Every structure is written in C-alpha cells, then in structure tokens.
Amino acid sequence: MSLIFSRIKSSPAEALLILTSLVTLVYSLNFMFAASCYVTGGADGCFTILSNNTTSADAAWGQGAPEFAFNGLLMFGVLMSTLLILNEGAKGKWTVMLPVLVGFIVGSLVLWTMWEDNGSSEAPKFITPVITLVYGAAYYFLMSEDEVNDGMDEFKLGIGVKDPLAIAGLGFVILTGLFYVVRQILNPETVIEAVNAGALADGLGAPSKVTVGFSGALLLTYVLWAVILLIKGAKGMWPVAHPPLFAFLAVTIANYFAFVFGPVRAFTESNQMDAMAGPMTMLVFLFVYFRLRNEGIEDGMTMGGEEMSANAFDMMFTVTTIAICAVFFAVNMLG
C-alpha cells in the first residue's frame, strides 16, 4: 500500500525514495543557491541551509564555490529523476535508476579515496554512502510488484536510435561527458591547475580534488542515461530524457546569472571551454529530444499517471524555465 504516491506499490520503496528526494533536495538547493556561504561556513551571517563548518583558519575555507554550485545543479537532475519515479511509477524504470545508483556508488568511492583533512565538515563523506544504500534498497524493493526491471531482459548492445542526426548528437553528449568524467575522477589536478583563484571570501578559491572528483561521479549518471537512450532506442524513453533536460536547463540559467551578478573568477581558456560545455550540452540534447519525437520518445508519457501530450510537455518545460529563472533572479537580487 502506498504512503503518499499512489503510483508506487511498495511502501518501503516509497519511503526510501522519499528520503532520497529530501536529501538530494536539501543538498541541491544549498549548493545551487548558497555555495559561497557553504564554503565560507556562513561567514558574516550569509544564509546557507548547510555549512561545511570552516573558519578562515581552515584550508577549505572559501574553496570551490562554483564547483559546489555545479554539483548542486547535477543533483537537481537526480532529484527530478527520483520525483519522476514517485509520481509516474517504477515499472521499467531501471533505465533511470541504475545510472543513478552507479553515480552514487562512484561518488561514495571518490569521497572516501580523495578526502582531504582540510577542516571541512565530513558529513558528505558519510551521508553519500548512506543514501547510496537507501537508494539501492529502494531499487531492491521495487523489483517485485513495481516491476522496476521490466524490459531489462530485452536490452541488447547496438544502436537503437535510427535518426542519424540524433545519433551524432548523442555521440557528442556521451564523448563530451566521458571526457569530463575521466578527467575529473582520474586527473582532478588538471582541473584545479586551470583555475585562476579569486577572493576566498567570495568562495572563489580553487576546488579540492574531492569536489572535482564528485562532479565526475555525478556526470557519470548523465553519460549512462545518454548511453542507454542510444542503445535501447527512443521509444518510450522520456523518463530517461527528462531529468538531464531539466538539469542542463538549470546549468545554462545558472551560468547566465553567475556571469551577470558575479563575482566570477578570471577565466582561462580551459575554464571558458568548461563554462560552454553545459549550455552546449543542453542545446544538443534538446535538439536530439525533438528529433526523437518521430521515433516515439514520448510514447506513454504521463503526468501523475495521466496521459500527457507533447504540447503539454512543451508548456511544462517553458513554465519550468520561467520558474527557475525567477528563483535565480530573486536569490541574486536578495543577495
């Protein structure tokens, strides 16, 4: 019997997914809108939901706010994927959940292998493995009556997408994503070295290896979503496509407001390429999404269990864009 979300049949799974949603909501909002205050420990009374509990005497103080903000934006996509499952049901959603689980597992490994004793709060080091176990347990409970693994036995290697332009677009997204995943997890020093550090009081110090590595772990989920879409084909794959669409929409909007309101670091050529990667990914993936409408990517698309048309999704995407812009505008205007 469901607790709140009627589309989920397993109560334990529903409770665990709700817990996952709450944790990712708190961290995503905190990093998206209060990263500078997070890395400075809420100095001078600036607002932060969570703090890394540093002081100006700690090595972590003021380090890596832009990177934490990016991690929050990627967590936003994971949050959207979990809310989608709660609202629309879990049948066949292994395509959504397994990439998230892999990202959580790699993120936990990154935190424990790259962690530096620099005065920062160790809460993420313990919370991430716990949420990984919670999410994995939810997946387990969804296997029976919720049929989360429906269609997995039909999954075969190959290219399921037919449209050549969509294939090229997905190839670009996957290769770009893999470049950043490998670079950030295996060689985070190259990312750190490319940073022109700014004022620590603004959170513009260079990020730590663990912050960079965790970005790679989160990005891995998005790469796997794109790979599954490419291999499995477009038909009915809207649950896989929607979370990254909304995540990179938020990345693009966040970039704009960061450049307008600042402060920002002095960019190197590498930083410019990195800053362009998010909006370019959104542009390419949105193009792919529209190309794949002819291949049935929106077949079976629902909202709260009710059939949803393409026009209704377009309206929702537009309204979400306005809402995200409004929140960023309000937060920046309020300082």
PDB file of C-alpha atoms in Angstrom, residues 32-33 69-70 73 76 244-262 264 275-283 286 316-332:
ATOM      1  CA  MET A  32      22.791  25.833  -6.246  1.00  0.00           C
ATOM      2  CA  PHE A  33      21.918  28.960  -4.282  1.00  0.00           C
ATOM      3  CA  ALA A  69      27.208  25.028  -7.322  1.00  0.00           C
ATOM      4  CA  PHE A  70      27.710  22.815 -10.378  1.00  0.00           C
ATOM      5  CA  LEU A  73      22.803  21.519 -10.380  1.00  0.00           C
ATOM      6  CA  PHE A  76      18.919  18.663  -9.202  1.00  0.00           C
ATOM      7  CA  PRO A 244      19.007  15.643 -17.917  1.00  0.00           C
ATOM      8  CA  LEU A 245      16.951  18.129 -19.938  1.00  0.00           C
ATOM      9  CA  PHE A 246      15.879  19.935 -16.782  1.00  0.00           C
ATOM     10  CA  ALA A 247      19.317  19.630 -15.169  1.00  0.00           C
ATOM     11  CA  PHE A 248      21.196  21.223 -18.061  1.00  0.00           C
ATOM     12  CA  LEU A 249      18.465  23.825 -18.448  1.00  0.00           C
ATOM     13  CA  ALA A 250      19.250  24.790 -14.838  1.00  0.00           C
ATOM     14  CA  VAL A 251      23.005  24.737 -15.602  1.00  0.00           C
ATOM     15  CA  THR A 252      22.505  27.151 -18.501  1.00  0.00           C
ATOM     16  CA  ILE A 253      20.350  29.529 -16.458  1.00  0.00           C
ATOM     17  CA  ALA A 254      22.775  29.374 -13.514  1.00  0.00           C
ATOM     18  CA  ASN A 255      25.691  30.235 -15.809  1.00  0.00           C
ATOM     19  CA  TYR A 256      23.895  33.319 -17.078  1.00  0.00           C
ATOM     20  CA  PHE A 257      23.049  34.648 -13.626  1.00  0.00           C
ATOM     21  CA  ALA A 258      26.559  33.885 -12.355  1.00  0.00           C
ATOM     22  CA  PHE A 259      28.085  35.963 -15.146  1.00  0.00           C
ATOM     23  CA  VAL A 260      25.606  38.829 -14.642  1.00  0.00           C
ATOM     24  CA  PHE A 261      25.678  39.060 -10.856  1.00  0.00           C
ATOM     25  CA  GLY A 262      29.139  37.628 -10.186  1.00  0.00           C
ATOM     26  CA  VAL A 264      33.412  35.297 -11.102  1.00  0.00           C
ATOM     27  CA  ALA A 275      31.631  27.016 -18.969  1.00  0.00           C
ATOM     28  CA  MET A 276      30.430  26.454 -22.531  1.00  0.00           C
ATOM     29  CA  ALA A 277      30.043  22.692 -22.075  1.00  0.00           C
ATOM     30  CA  GLY A 278      26.837  22.896 -20.013  1.00  0.00           C
ATOM     31  CA  PRO A 279      24.819  25.176 -22.330  1.00  0.00           C
ATOM     32  CA  MET A 280      26.146  23.315 -25.377  1.00  0.00           C
ATOM     33  CA  THR A 281      25.042  20.004 -23.858  1.00  0.00           C
ATOM     34  CA  MET A 282      21.552  21.405 -23.255  1.00  0.00           C
ATOM     35  CA  LEU A 283      21.365  22.736 -26.820  1.00  0.00           C
ATOM     36  CA  LEU A 286      17.269  19.386 -26.668  1.00  0.00           C
ATOM     37  CA  MET A 316       5.661  22.437 -18.666  1.00  0.00           C
ATOM     38  CA  PHE A 317       9.212  22.928 -19.950  1.00  0.00           C
ATOM     39  CA  THR A 318       8.502  26.594 -20.618  1.00  0.00           C
ATOM     40  CA  VAL A 319       6.892  27.149 -17.215  1.00  0.00           C
ATOM     41  CA  THR A 320       9.801  25.366 -15.510  1.00  0.00           C
ATOM     42  CA  THR A 321      12.252  27.620 -17.360  1.00  0.00           C
ATOM     43  CA  ILE A 322      10.392  30.693 -16.131  1.00  0.00           C
ATOM     44  CA  ALA A 323      10.257  29.326 -12.572  1.00  0.00           C
ATOM     45  CA  ILE A 324      13.989  28.516 -12.429  1.00  0.00           C
ATOM     46  CA  CYS A 325      14.858  31.942 -13.849  1.00  0.00           C
ATOM     47  CA  ALA A 326      12.578  33.621 -11.317  1.00  0.00           C
ATOM     48  CA  VAL A 327      14.172  31.799  -8.382  1.00  0.00           C
ATOM     49  CA  PHE A 328      17.713  32.619  -9.521  1.00  0.00           C
ATOM     50  CA  PHE A 329      16.686  36.239 -10.095  1.00  0.00           C
ATOM     51  CA  ALA A 330      15.104  36.507  -6.648  1.00  0.00           C
ATOM     52  CA  VAL A 331      18.052  34.881  -4.876  1.00  0.00           C
ATOM     53  CA  ASN A 332      20.565  37.137  -6.621  1.00  0.00           C
TER      54      ASN A 332
END
